[in-house]
XYZ file of C-alpha atoms in Angstrom:
183
model
C -170.917 -26.149 -100.787
C -170.374 -26.803 -104.479
C -167.215 -24.608 -104.578
C -165.446 -26.679 -101.904
C -163.932 -29.939 -103.045
C -162.087 -32.577 -101.146
C -159.271 -34.604 -102.600
C -156.882 -37.259 -101.517
C -153.275 -37.612 -102.503
C -150.530 -40.081 -102.039
C -146.780 -39.587 -102.144
C -144.219 -42.320 -102.569
C -140.475 -42.157 -102.122
C -138.041 -44.977 -102.725
C -134.373 -44.552 -101.900
C -131.651 -46.562 -103.563
C -133.661 -47.633 -106.582
C -131.623 -49.588 -109.050
C -128.911 -50.516 -106.576
C -128.322 -53.692 -104.723
C -131.008 -55.870 -106.265
C -130.465 -58.708 -106.468
C -126.704 -58.723 -107.014
C -125.227 -55.423 -108.150
C -122.019 -54.850 -110.090
C -120.307 -52.746 -112.749
C -118.070 -53.362 -115.752
C -115.889 -51.271 -118.069
C -113.710 -51.660 -121.152
C -110.052 -50.624 -121.081
C -107.678 -50.393 -124.022
C -104.012 -49.398 -124.050
C -102.969 -47.257 -127.003
C -99.571 -47.412 -128.714
C -98.565 -44.035 -127.230
C -99.024 -45.330 -123.671
C -102.418 -43.734 -123.132
C -105.429 -45.591 -121.781
C -108.962 -45.517 -123.177
C -111.670 -46.321 -120.624
C -115.226 -47.043 -121.789
C -117.939 -46.701 -119.165
C -121.724 -46.479 -119.210
C -122.480 -43.673 -116.768
C -123.564 -40.056 -116.833
C -121.625 -37.004 -115.695
C -124.008 -34.561 -114.039
C -121.432 -32.263 -112.509
C -120.591 -34.539 -109.609
C -116.951 -34.946 -110.701
C -117.157 -38.699 -111.162
C -115.284 -38.702 -114.465
C -112.332 -36.856 -112.960
C -112.309 -39.245 -110.002
C -112.419 -42.261 -112.332
C -109.602 -40.887 -114.495
C -107.526 -40.295 -111.359
C -108.157 -43.859 -110.190
C -107.231 -45.239 -113.615
C -104.026 -43.192 -113.741
C -102.947 -44.263 -110.273
C -103.867 -47.935 -110.761
C -102.181 -48.129 -114.170
C -99.117 -46.093 -113.223
C -99.529 -43.430 -115.899
C -100.099 -39.675 -115.914
C -103.658 -38.392 -115.472
C -103.399 -36.701 -118.892
C -102.868 -40.117 -120.500
C -106.332 -41.363 -119.440
C -109.245 -40.838 -121.820
C -112.712 -41.590 -120.449
C -115.477 -42.393 -122.938
C -118.783 -42.237 -121.110
C -122.556 -42.098 -121.417
C -122.622 -44.810 -124.017
C -124.214 -48.066 -122.986
C -124.150 -49.151 -126.623
C -120.353 -49.469 -126.715
C -119.647 -49.948 -123.003
C -120.726 -52.822 -120.756
C -123.432 -52.687 -118.102
C -122.581 -50.497 -115.144
C -125.890 -50.009 -113.355
C -127.546 -46.792 -112.302
C -125.824 -43.421 -111.982
C -127.015 -42.459 -108.508
C -125.275 -40.679 -105.628
C -121.661 -41.890 -105.397
C -122.468 -45.348 -106.778
C -120.751 -44.789 -110.138
C -117.519 -43.697 -108.512
C -117.468 -46.669 -106.160
C -118.659 -49.357 -108.578
C -117.027 -48.150 -111.797
C -113.945 -46.919 -109.969
C -113.344 -50.402 -108.601
C -114.085 -51.958 -112.015
C -111.541 -49.589 -113.598
C -108.920 -50.503 -110.996
C -109.623 -54.207 -111.659
C -109.132 -53.743 -115.415
C -105.975 -51.697 -114.891
C -104.502 -54.455 -112.739
C -105.088 -56.939 -115.560
C -103.425 -54.706 -118.163
C -100.628 -53.662 -115.833
C -99.656 -57.271 -115.127
C -99.572 -57.990 -118.858
C -97.310 -54.978 -119.465
C -95.020 -55.912 -116.571
C -94.653 -59.405 -118.041
C -93.814 -57.942 -121.454
C -91.316 -55.526 -119.899
C -89.823 -58.453 -118.006
C -89.184 -60.167 -121.338
C -87.548 -57.025 -122.719
C -85.436 -56.383 -119.607
C -84.692 -60.022 -118.752
C -86.288 -59.601 -115.320
C -89.043 -61.277 -113.348
C -92.223 -59.235 -113.732
C -92.750 -59.348 -109.935
C -89.532 -57.324 -109.568
C -90.879 -54.529 -111.795
C -93.043 -51.495 -111.155
C -94.891 -49.129 -113.473
C -94.656 -45.475 -112.454
C -95.563 -42.469 -114.612
C -95.371 -44.549 -117.787
C -91.967 -46.075 -117.016
C -91.497 -49.749 -116.138
C -88.430 -50.175 -113.987
C -86.744 -52.778 -111.841
C -87.722 -51.906 -108.259
C -84.218 -52.297 -106.831
C -82.485 -50.862 -109.929
C -84.497 -47.882 -111.237
C -81.774 -47.215 -113.814
C -82.932 -50.405 -115.596
C -86.208 -49.474 -117.277
C -88.313 -49.450 -120.397
C -91.052 -47.008 -121.396
C -94.656 -48.207 -121.381
C -95.063 -47.512 -125.143
C -92.173 -49.907 -125.855
C -93.803 -52.602 -123.697
C -97.092 -52.002 -125.525
C -95.398 -52.398 -128.926
C -93.774 -55.604 -127.664
C -97.173 -56.850 -126.460
C -98.795 -56.020 -129.783
C -96.101 -57.802 -131.798
C -96.297 -60.860 -129.513
C -100.115 -61.072 -129.612
C -100.621 -60.036 -125.997
C -104.067 -58.391 -125.670
C -104.048 -54.638 -125.089
C -107.684 -54.642 -123.971
C -109.414 -55.867 -120.827
C -112.796 -55.873 -119.168
C -112.768 -54.581 -115.621
C -115.471 -55.776 -113.239
C -116.435 -55.215 -109.637
C -119.111 -56.677 -107.403
C -119.674 -55.600 -103.813
C -119.612 -58.263 -101.112
C -122.891 -60.126 -100.905
C -125.058 -59.863 -97.829
C -126.685 -63.089 -96.761
C -129.341 -63.214 -94.108
C -129.296 -65.807 -91.388
C -132.677 -67.530 -91.850
C -133.154 -67.929 -88.078
C -131.997 -64.542 -86.783
C -132.872 -62.510 -89.880
C -129.535 -60.683 -89.630
C -126.642 -60.258 -91.982
C -124.410 -63.322 -91.544
C -121.390 -61.014 -91.154
C -122.899 -59.415 -88.023
C -121.670 -60.512 -84.619
C -124.199 -61.156 -81.875
């Protein structure tokens, strides 16, 4: 009948688009401020998933400063390096690890500066809640802002790029399995 029509449709679904091909990774900018706070620049989007809070918590813990001292600048791929897609928990995993990597770089620099101030080996120091202290003598310490001022006056960079890449999967050409798999 002319009023009855037949049609055909097609539906396509692809999971994990934008991740894992060919080699995925994420990067961020970190910059210590003179007051001991940390600016973190990331290219991601906050859609209510809580990723920014998680990333600020990771930065605070990795750097050894209070959560309130971490400032996250996000959603700007013009001033922040490539970080890949914002999908599922990818941003927290990839950018979180990149942030931790960058914090480790800055933290080591600050421990070395504090070591110069305190006359101690930087490996004997720890940074907790914005205080750099000798592990075995917590009464011997210097505040992070003082170490930052020392770094600045001695031309030690206060900025770093944090990066993280997941382990690569390689297929065995004969078995067609991940080379890390046991048979």
